[in-house]
Coordinates of C-alpha atoms in Angstrom, one line a residue:
Chain A
M30 CA 85.9 15.1 75.8
T31 CA 88.1 18.2 75.8
A32 CA 91.0 19.0 78.1
A33 CA 88.9 21.7 79.7
N34 CA 86.2 19.4 81.1
A35 CA 88.1 16.1 81.4
P36 CA 88.1 14.8 85.0
P37 CA 91.3 15.8 86.8
R38 CA 93.9 13.1 87.3
P39 CA 94.6 11.8 90.9
A40 CA 98.0 13.5 90.8
T41 CA 96.4 16.8 90.0
I42 CA 94.0 16.4 92.8
A43 CA 96.8 15.6 95.2
V44 CA 98.7 18.7 94.2
A45 CA 95.6 20.8 94.5
V46 CA 94.9 19.4 98.0
M47 CA 98.5 20.1 99.0
L48 CA 98.5 23.7 97.7
A49 CA 95.1 24.4 99.3
A50 CA 96.3 23.0 102.6
S51 CA 99.4 25.1 102.4
V52 CA 97.4 28.3 101.8
A53 CA 95.0 27.4 104.6
L54 CA 97.9 26.7 107.0
T55 CA 99.6 29.9 106.1
G56 CA 96.4 31.8 106.5
V57 CA 95.7 30.3 109.9
L58 CA 99.3 31.1 111.1
A59 CA 99.0 34.6 109.8
R60 CA 95.7 35.4 111.4
P61 CA 95.5 38.7 113.3
H62 CA 96.3 38.7 116.9
P63 CA 94.9 41.9 118.4
P64 CA 96.3 42.8 121.8
S65 CA 94.2 42.9 124.9
L66 CA 94.3 45.0 128.0
S67 CA 97.2 43.7 130.2
T68 CA 96.1 41.5 133.1
N69 CA 99.3 42.5 134.9
V70 CA 97.7 44.9 137.3
T71 CA 99.9 46.7 139.8
G72 CA 99.5 49.6 142.1
D73 CA 96.2 50.3 143.9
S74 CA 93.9 47.4 143.2
A75 CA 90.8 49.3 144.3
L76 CA 91.5 52.1 141.8
A77 CA 92.2 49.6 139.1
A78 CA 88.8 47.9 139.8
R79 CA 87.1 51.3 139.8
A80 CA 88.6 52.3 136.6
L81 CA 88.3 49.1 134.7
P82 CA 84.6 49.5 133.6
Y83 CA 85.5 52.8 132.0
L84 CA 88.4 51.4 130.0
A85 CA 86.4 49.7 127.3
G86 CA 88.5 49.4 124.1
A87 CA 91.8 50.0 125.8
L88 CA 94.4 47.5 124.7
D89 CA 97.8 46.6 126.2
R90 CA 98.9 49.3 128.7
V91 CA 97.0 51.8 130.8
T92 CA 98.1 53.9 133.7
I93 CA 95.7 55.8 136.0
A94 CA 96.8 58.3 138.6
T95 CA 94.6 60.1 141.0
I96 CA 95.5 63.0 143.3
D97 CA 93.3 63.8 146.3
G98 CA 94.8 66.6 148.3
T99 CA 98.3 65.3 149.2
T100 CA 97.5 61.6 148.4
V101 CA 98.6 60.2 145.1
T102 CA 97.3 56.8 144.0
Y103 CA 98.4 54.8 140.9
A104 CA 97.0 51.8 139.1
H105 CA 98.7 50.2 136.2
F106 CA 97.7 47.7 133.6
G107 CA 100.9 46.3 132.2
A108 CA 102.8 49.5 133.0
N109 CA 104.5 51.4 135.8
S110 CA 104.8 55.0 136.9
D111 CA 107.7 55.6 134.5
T112 CA 106.2 54.0 131.4
V113 CA 106.4 56.6 128.6
Y114 CA 103.2 57.5 126.7
E115 CA 102.6 59.9 123.8
I116 CA 100.3 62.5 125.3
G117 CA 99.1 64.0 122.0
S118 CA 97.1 67.1 122.4
V119 CA 97.7 67.4 126.1
S120 CA 100.9 69.0 124.7
K121 CA 98.7 71.9 123.9
T122 CA 98.3 72.6 127.6
F123 CA 102.1 73.0 127.9
T124 CA 102.0 75.4 124.9
S125 CA 99.2 77.3 126.6
L126 CA 101.2 77.7 129.8
L127 CA 104.1 79.0 127.7
L128 CA 101.9 81.6 126.2
A129 CA 100.5 82.8 129.6
D130 CA 104.0 82.8 131.0
A131 CA 105.4 84.7 128.0
I132 CA 102.6 87.3 128.5
A133 CA 103.5 87.6 132.2
R134 CA 107.2 88.1 131.2
G135 CA 106.2 90.8 128.8
E136 CA 107.6 89.0 125.8
V137 CA 104.3 89.0 124.0
A138 CA 100.7 90.1 124.6
A139 CA 97.5 88.2 124.2
D140 CA 96.6 90.4 121.2
T141 CA 100.0 90.2 119.5
K142 CA 99.4 89.3 115.9
V143 CA 101.2 86.1 114.8
G144 CA 102.3 88.0 111.7
A145 CA 104.5 90.2 113.9
L146 CA 106.4 87.1 115.1
L147 CA 106.6 84.9 112.0
P148 CA 107.1 85.6 108.3
L149 CA 103.6 85.1 107.1
G150 CA 103.5 88.0 104.7
D151 CA 100.0 89.1 103.8
A152 CA 98.4 85.7 104.5
P153 CA 95.1 85.9 106.3
A154 CA 96.6 84.0 109.3
A155 CA 99.1 86.9 109.9
D156 CA 96.3 88.9 111.3
V157 CA 95.4 86.3 113.9
T158 CA 96.2 87.0 117.6
L159 CA 98.0 84.6 119.9
A160 CA 94.9 84.5 122.2
E161 CA 92.8 83.4 119.2
L162 CA 95.3 80.7 118.4
A163 CA 95.3 79.5 122.0
S164 CA 91.6 79.4 122.3
H165 CA 90.8 77.7 118.9
R166 CA 89.1 80.9 117.7
S167 CA 91.5 81.8 114.9
G168 CA 89.5 80.3 112.0
L169 CA 92.4 78.1 110.9
P170 CA 91.5 74.6 109.8
R171 CA 92.0 71.7 112.2
V172 CA 94.9 70.2 110.2
A173 CA 96.8 70.8 107.0
P174 CA 95.2 69.6 103.7
T175 CA 96.0 66.0 103.2
T176 CA 98.7 65.4 100.5
I177 CA 99.7 62.2 98.7
K178 CA 102.8 61.9 100.9
E179 CA 100.6 62.2 104.0
N180 CA 98.2 59.5 102.7
L181 CA 101.1 57.1 102.2
L182 CA 102.6 57.9 105.7
L183 CA 99.2 57.2 107.3
L184 CA 98.9 54.0 105.4
T185 CA 102.2 52.9 106.8
H186 CA 101.2 53.8 110.4
R187 CA 103.5 56.8 110.5
S188 CA 102.7 60.3 111.6
A189 CA 101.6 62.5 108.7
Y190 CA 102.6 65.6 110.6
T191 CA 106.1 65.9 109.2
Q192 CA 106.6 69.6 108.2
D193 CA 109.5 71.5 109.7
V194 CA 108.9 75.2 110.7
D195 CA 109.2 76.4 107.1
G196 CA 106.8 73.7 105.9
L197 CA 104.3 74.6 108.6
L198 CA 104.5 78.3 107.7
A199 CA 103.9 77.4 104.1
V200 CA 100.8 75.5 105.1
V201 CA 99.6 78.4 107.2
R202 CA 100.3 81.0 104.4
G203 CA 97.9 79.0 102.2
A204 CA 95.2 78.5 104.8
A205 CA 91.9 80.4 104.7
L206 CA 90.2 81.6 107.9
R207 CA 86.7 80.3 108.4
N208 CA 84.4 81.1 111.3
R209 CA 87.1 83.3 112.9
G210 CA 86.0 84.2 116.5
R211 CA 84.1 80.9 117.0
Y212 CA 85.5 77.9 118.7
V213 CA 86.8 75.5 116.0
Y214 CA 89.5 73.1 117.3
S215 CA 92.7 73.6 115.4
D216 CA 95.9 71.6 115.6
L217 CA 97.4 73.9 113.0
G218 CA 96.6 76.9 115.1
F219 CA 98.4 75.4 118.1
A220 CA 101.4 74.4 116.1
L221 CA 101.6 77.9 114.8
L222 CA 101.2 79.3 118.3
G223 CA 104.1 77.2 119.6
Q224 CA 106.3 78.3 116.8
A225 CA 105.3 81.9 117.3
L226 CA 106.3 81.7 121.0
A227 CA 109.6 80.0 120.0
A228 CA 110.3 82.9 117.6
A229 CA 109.4 85.5 120.2
T230 CA 111.8 83.9 122.8
R231 CA 114.4 83.1 120.2
M232 CA 114.4 79.4 121.2
E233 CA 113.4 76.2 119.6
Y234 CA 110.0 75.0 120.9
A235 CA 111.5 71.9 122.5
Q236 CA 114.1 74.1 124.3
L237 CA 111.4 76.6 125.4
V238 CA 109.2 74.0 126.9
Q239 CA 112.1 72.3 128.6
E240 CA 113.5 75.5 130.2
R241 CA 110.2 77.1 131.2
I242 CA 108.0 74.2 132.3
L243 CA 109.7 70.8 132.4
D244 CA 112.9 71.8 134.3
P245 CA 111.1 74.0 136.8
L246 CA 108.6 71.3 137.6
G247 CA 111.2 68.5 137.6
M248 CA 109.5 66.6 134.8
T249 CA 112.6 64.6 133.8
G250 CA 110.7 61.9 132.0
T251 CA 108.9 64.3 129.6
S252 CA 110.2 65.4 126.2
A253 CA 109.1 67.0 123.0
P254 CA 110.9 65.0 120.3
V255 CA 111.0 66.9 117.0
T256 CA 112.2 64.3 114.5
A257 CA 112.6 60.5 114.6
K258 CA 116.3 60.9 115.7
D259 CA 115.1 62.5 118.9
L260 CA 113.3 59.3 119.8
P261 CA 115.0 56.5 121.7
T262 CA 115.5 53.4 119.6
D263 CA 113.1 51.5 121.9
A264 CA 110.5 54.3 121.9
A265 CA 107.2 53.2 123.3
T266 CA 104.6 52.4 120.6
G267 CA 100.8 51.9 120.7
Y268 CA 97.9 50.6 118.8
D269 CA 95.0 52.0 116.9
A270 CA 91.5 51.1 118.1
G271 CA 91.5 48.1 115.9
G272 CA 94.7 46.7 117.4
A273 CA 97.0 47.6 114.5
P274 CA 100.5 48.6 115.8
Q275 CA 101.4 52.2 115.2
K276 CA 104.8 53.8 114.8
P277 CA 106.0 56.3 117.4
W278 CA 105.3 60.0 116.7
A279 CA 107.8 62.7 116.3
I280 CA 105.9 65.5 114.6
N281 CA 108.4 68.2 113.9
A282 CA 107.0 71.7 113.8
W283 CA 103.6 70.3 115.0
A284 CA 105.1 69.3 118.4
P285 CA 103.4 72.3 120.2
A286 CA 100.0 70.8 119.2
G287 CA 100.6 67.2 120.1
G288 CA 104.2 65.9 120.0
M289 CA 105.1 65.4 123.6
R290 CA 105.8 62.2 125.5
S291 CA 105.5 61.8 129.3
T292 CA 105.1 59.4 132.2
A293 CA 102.6 59.1 135.0
T294 CA 105.1 60.3 137.5
D295 CA 105.7 63.5 135.5
M296 CA 102.0 64.1 134.8
V297 CA 101.3 63.9 138.5
R298 CA 104.0 66.5 139.1
Y299 CA 102.3 68.6 136.4
A300 CA 98.9 68.2 137.9
R301 CA 100.0 69.0 141.4
A302 CA 101.7 72.2 140.2
L303 CA 98.4 73.1 138.4
L304 CA 96.4 72.3 141.6
D305 CA 98.7 74.3 143.9
G306 CA 99.1 77.1 141.4
T307 CA 102.9 76.9 141.1
A308 CA 103.0 75.9 137.4
P309 CA 104.2 78.7 135.2
G310 CA 101.5 80.5 133.2
M311 CA 98.6 79.4 135.5
S312 CA 96.3 82.1 133.9
A313 CA 96.1 79.8 130.9
L314 CA 93.5 77.8 132.8
T315 CA 91.1 80.7 133.3
P316 CA 88.0 80.1 131.2
R317 CA 87.4 83.1 128.9
W318 CA 85.4 82.1 125.9
D319 CA 82.5 79.9 124.9
G320 CA 83.8 76.5 124.0
G321 CA 80.5 75.0 122.9
N322 CA 78.4 72.3 124.6
G323 CA 78.2 74.2 127.8
S324 CA 82.0 74.4 128.2
W325 CA 84.4 77.3 128.3
V326 CA 87.8 77.5 126.9
G327 CA 90.9 79.3 128.3
Y328 CA 94.2 78.9 126.6
A329 CA 93.8 75.3 125.4
W330 CA 92.2 74.2 128.7
N331 CA 88.5 73.3 128.7
T332 CA 86.3 74.1 131.7
A333 CA 82.9 72.6 132.4
E334 CA 80.5 71.8 135.2
V335 CA 80.5 68.1 135.8
A336 CA 78.3 66.7 138.5
G337 CA 78.2 70.0 140.1
R338 CA 81.9 70.6 140.1
T339 CA 84.0 72.9 138.0
V340 CA 86.4 70.6 136.1
T341 CA 89.4 71.8 134.0
S342 CA 90.6 69.2 131.5
H343 CA 92.2 68.3 128.2
G344 CA 92.5 65.1 126.3
G345 CA 95.0 64.0 123.8
A346 CA 95.5 61.4 121.1
T347 CA 98.1 60.2 118.7
A348 CA 97.9 57.3 116.2
G349 CA 98.5 54.9 119.0
F350 CA 97.9 56.6 122.3
C351 CA 95.3 58.5 124.3
T352 CA 95.8 60.6 127.5
A353 CA 93.6 62.8 129.6
I354 CA 94.1 65.1 132.5
A355 CA 91.2 66.4 134.5
I356 CA 91.5 68.6 137.6
D357 CA 89.1 69.9 140.2
R358 CA 90.9 72.9 141.6
A359 CA 88.3 73.7 144.2
N360 CA 88.6 70.2 145.8
Q361 CA 92.3 69.7 145.0
R362 CA 91.7 66.6 143.0
A363 CA 93.0 65.4 139.7
V364 CA 92.8 62.3 137.5
I365 CA 95.3 61.3 134.8
I366 CA 94.8 58.4 132.4
M367 CA 97.4 57.3 129.9
S368 CA 96.9 54.5 127.5
N369 CA 98.8 53.1 124.5
T370 CA 95.6 52.6 122.5
K371 CA 93.9 55.2 120.4
V372 CA 90.6 55.0 122.3
P373 CA 89.6 58.2 124.1
V374 CA 90.0 58.2 127.9
E375 CA 88.8 61.8 128.6
Q376 CA 85.3 60.7 129.7
A377 CA 86.8 58.1 131.9
A378 CA 89.0 60.7 133.6
L379 CA 86.0 63.0 134.2
T380 CA 83.9 60.2 135.6
L381 CA 86.7 59.0 138.0
L382 CA 87.3 62.6 139.0
V383 CA 83.7 63.4 140.1
G384 CA 82.5 59.9 140.8
G385 CA 84.5 58.5 143.7
H386 CA 85.0 61.4 146.1
Chain B
M10 CA 95.0 45.7 84.5
D11 CA 92.3 44.9 87.1
I12 CA 90.3 48.1 87.5
I13 CA 89.7 47.4 91.2
V14 CA 93.4 47.1 91.9
I15 CA 93.8 50.4 90.2
A16 CA 91.0 51.9 92.3
V17 CA 92.5 50.6 95.5
F18 CA 95.9 52.0 94.7
A19 CA 94.5 55.3 93.6
T20 CA 92.4 55.6 96.8
M21 CA 95.5 54.7 98.9
V22 CA 97.4 57.5 97.2
F23 CA 94.7 60.2 96.8
G24 CA 92.4 59.3 99.6
A25 CA 88.7 58.5 99.5
P26 CA 86.6 59.4 97.7
Q27 CA 89.0 61.1 95.3
G28 CA 90.8 57.9 94.3
I29 CA 87.5 56.1 93.6
I30 CA 86.1 58.9 91.5
L31 CA 89.4 59.4 89.6
T32 CA 89.4 55.7 88.7
L33 CA 85.8 55.7 87.7
V34 CA 86.4 58.7 85.4
A35 CA 89.4 57.0 83.9
A36 CA 87.4 53.8 83.3
V37 CA 84.7 55.8 81.6
I38 CA 87.2 57.6 79.4
A39 CA 89.0 54.3 78.6
A40 CA 85.7 52.6 77.7
A41 CA 84.7 55.6 75.5
V42 CA 88.0 55.4 73.6
R43 CA 87.7 51.7 73.0
S44 CA 84.1 51.8 71.8
R45 CA 83.3 52.1 68.2
G46 CA 80.3 53.0 65.9
A47 CA 77.4 55.3 66.3
L48 CA 76.5 56.9 69.6
H49 CA 74.0 54.2 70.7
E50 CA 76.4 51.5 69.5
R51 CA 79.2 53.0 71.5
T52 CA 77.0 53.3 74.5
L53 CA 75.9 49.7 74.3
G54 CA 79.5 48.7 73.7
M55 CA 80.6 50.6 76.8
L56 CA 77.9 48.9 78.9
R57 CA 79.2 45.5 77.8
M58 CA 82.7 46.3 79.0
G59 CA 83.4 44.3 82.1
F60 CA 86.0 46.7 83.6
L61 CA 83.6 49.6 83.3
R62 CA 80.7 47.7 85.0
A63 CA 83.1 46.6 87.7
S64 CA 84.3 50.2 88.3
V65 CA 80.8 51.5 88.4
V66 CA 79.6 48.8 90.9
F67 CA 82.7 49.2 93.1
S68 CA 82.4 53.0 93.1
L69 CA 78.7 53.0 93.9
V70 CA 78.9 50.4 96.7
S71 CA 82.0 52.0 98.2
L72 CA 80.4 55.4 98.2
V73 CA 77.0 54.2 99.5
L74 CA 78.5 52.1 102.3
D75 CA 81.2 54.7 102.9
D76 CA 83.7 51.9 103.5
W77 CA 85.8 51.4 100.4
Q78 CA 88.3 49.3 102.1
T79 CA 85.9 46.5 103.2
V80 CA 84.4 46.6 99.7
A81 CA 87.8 46.3 98.2
I82 CA 88.8 43.4 100.5
V83 CA 85.7 41.4 99.7
W84 CA 86.0 42.1 96.0
L85 CA 89.6 41.2 95.6
I86 CA 89.3 37.9 97.5
A87 CA 86.0 37.0 95.9
A88 CA 87.2 37.7 92.4
F89 CA 90.0 35.1 92.6
I90 CA 87.7 32.5 94.2
I91 CA 85.0 33.0 91.6
D92 CA 87.4 33.0 88.7
A93 CA 89.3 30.0 89.9
W94 CA 86.1 27.9 89.8
R95 CA 84.7 29.5 86.7
A96 CA 87.8 28.7 84.7
R97 CA 86.5 25.4 83.6
G98 CA 83.7 26.7 81.5
A99 CA 85.4 29.7 80.0
A100 CA 89.0 28.6 79.3
S101 CA 89.1 30.4 76.0
E102 CA 88.8 33.7 77.8
R103 CA 91.1 32.9 80.7
D104 CA 94.7 32.1 81.2
R105 CA 97.2 31.2 83.8
W106 CA 98.7 34.6 84.1
G107 CA 95.3 36.1 84.7
L108 CA 94.7 33.6 87.4
V109 CA 98.1 34.4 89.0
A110 CA 97.3 38.1 88.9
L111 CA 93.9 37.5 90.6
F112 CA 95.6 35.4 93.3
V113 CA 98.1 38.1 94.0
A114 CA 95.3 40.6 94.2
A115 CA 93.5 38.3 96.7
L116 CA 96.6 38.3 98.8
A117 CA 96.6 42.1 98.6
G118 CA 93.0 41.9 99.9
F119 CA 94.2 39.8 102.8
A120 CA 97.0 42.2 103.6
M121 CA 94.4 45.0 103.6
A122 CA 92.1 43.0 105.8
W123 CA 94.9 42.2 108.3
L124 CA 95.7 45.9 108.5
R125 CA 92.4 47.7 108.2
I126 CA 89.8 45.6 109.7
N127 CA 89.2 46.1 113.5
W128 CA 90.2 42.7 114.7
V129 CA 89.4 43.7 118.3
T130 CA 85.7 43.8 117.5
T131 CA 85.6 41.5 114.4
P132 CA 85.7 37.7 115.3
T133 CA 88.9 36.0 114.0
A134 CA 86.5 33.4 112.6
A135 CA 85.8 35.9 109.7
W136 CA 89.5 35.7 108.8
L137 CA 89.5 31.9 109.0
V138 CA 86.4 31.7 106.8
A139 CA 88.1 33.9 104.2
V140 CA 91.2 31.7 104.4
A141 CA 89.1 28.6 103.8
L142 CA 87.5 30.2 100.8
L143 CA 90.9 31.3 99.4
A144 CA 92.2 27.7 99.9
S145 CA 89.1 26.4 98.0
G146 CA 90.0 28.9 95.2
V147 CA 93.5 27.6 95.1
F148 CA 92.2 24.0 94.9
G149 CA 89.9 24.9 92.1
A150 CA 92.5 26.9 90.2
T151 CA 95.0 23.9 90.5
L152 CA 92.4 21.5 89.1
H153 CA 91.9 23.7 86.1
W154 CA 95.5 24.8 85.6
S155 CA 96.4 22.3 83.0
A156 CA 93.5 23.2 80.8
L157 CA 94.5 26.8 80.7
P158 CA 97.0 28.4 78.4
W159 CA 99.6 30.8 79.7
F160 CA 98.1 33.5 77.6
A161 CA 94.6 33.5 76.1
G162 CA 94.4 34.8 72.6
T163 CA 97.2 36.8 71.1
L164 CA 100.0 37.7 73.4
S165 CA 100.1 41.5 73.3
R166 CA 102.5 43.9 74.9
A167 CA 99.7 45.8 76.5
R168 CA 98.3 42.7 78.2
T169 CA 101.8 41.7 79.4
L170 CA 102.5 45.2 80.8
G171 CA 99.0 45.2 82.4
L172 CA 99.6 41.9 84.2
V173 CA 103.1 42.9 85.4
A174 CA 101.8 46.2 86.6
N175 CA 98.8 44.5 88.3
I176 CA 101.1 42.2 90.2
A177 CA 103.6 45.0 91.0
I178 CA 100.8 47.2 92.4
C179 CA 99.4 44.3 94.5
A180 CA 102.9 43.6 95.8
L181 CA 103.2 47.2 96.7
I182 CA 99.8 47.1 98.6
I183 CA 101.1 44.0 100.5
A184 CA 104.4 45.7 101.3
V185 CA 102.6 48.9 102.5
A186 CA 100.6 46.8 104.9
F187 CA 103.7 45.4 106.6
I188 CA 106.3 48.1 106.3

């Protein structure tokens, strides 16, 4: 009998059992604990009950706010009106208002070419107009080509949108235009638009949005962090759809496309200003071009007929958050949903907007 | 080095499917370089190379299922468990360091599973079953440990470097999961 097939000694079996038990115990203790939607419901219980069926997949915290004329109603799951959420691409709506406002001020025109504002040389993107950027008709790709560095950042739950303005311009210079004139959603285009407006007004983007929208509307809980140092140390974080925690986003030169953070209180202020027409750059909402699927696009804002009503809306997502704002200007109604899970809430906002009137 | 560990690392760095294809191409080149004889002999020799077969199967399954991460997780965990229990009958081709490297690779598989599987929709029981299987593998490996040499065959620098690199890459995968 060889050592290889000799029966194991009792001591060996005992050690094997102990090691296997240790591995099993460690594995059990380390099992995944995905979060679940908070059961701490505050605010209007009827609104919470009405919204709950549409929040499938939402984990941890959700805030819903509805505006009906002069009445504002909140419902919170594990949050309050001042809980900070990343609003992702809803940031584009702020950039779109900045464009319309800058046009009204005479600082730029809708057909100003971006190459006249930013050093893009003879790159194809230099010929693109601000209106094309704002309506996703520039032909620029959705995002920058993925690099090794970005792959590693994504793997470690960090934002891959790290370029500063120079880095962003380098990406744009290397980008080809495809399907120019047709609606093709582009984060890169909106980042470029925000930086073009910043250049036109000789301000940083964060300063521009602060001075021209956030301050006038009294949105004190909203910010556009550029780098990680602009984030508070206890910056709110969220989860991907699978429940994996995500690091907070500060997306540098991409901020005009998706880098803002806000609260329900502030988003209600924003929505009310949009409903009563007092927000700067209101013409951004005017639907002008075919946005596909029966919708129309203005500067960032999508407009569609939903259940017989004309609804203007935009959704946003980051690695760990989703937000949606939907407004019915004719009926003076709006719905805002903010969640710290990357599960879309735009359809829920549209349903709540047209469903419960 | 374990070709699947290399494929996982390459795909993490270069993205899918680029990392998978790059690893497959590298495996084919390595197999061609190692093979000897006339063309048909070289071809047959390549087909007998375990790392090339593993790379081809991993690549095809990953690309067909369009889910390289799940394939990698199952592969890394299963490889250790199977090897731990197969060790008895093939001790001459296996050694302790190889088993340790496979165990660390299985841990990397668990780190990937913890991070990449949607545990909101996947029952936690799936994790517990995998843990039970890993524990059974540890049990089997311990039983056969004393019958295994530290190094099978001749201790070569290439093998040593390969094992160290394998363990280092797995440690990196685990670290990335929890950074």
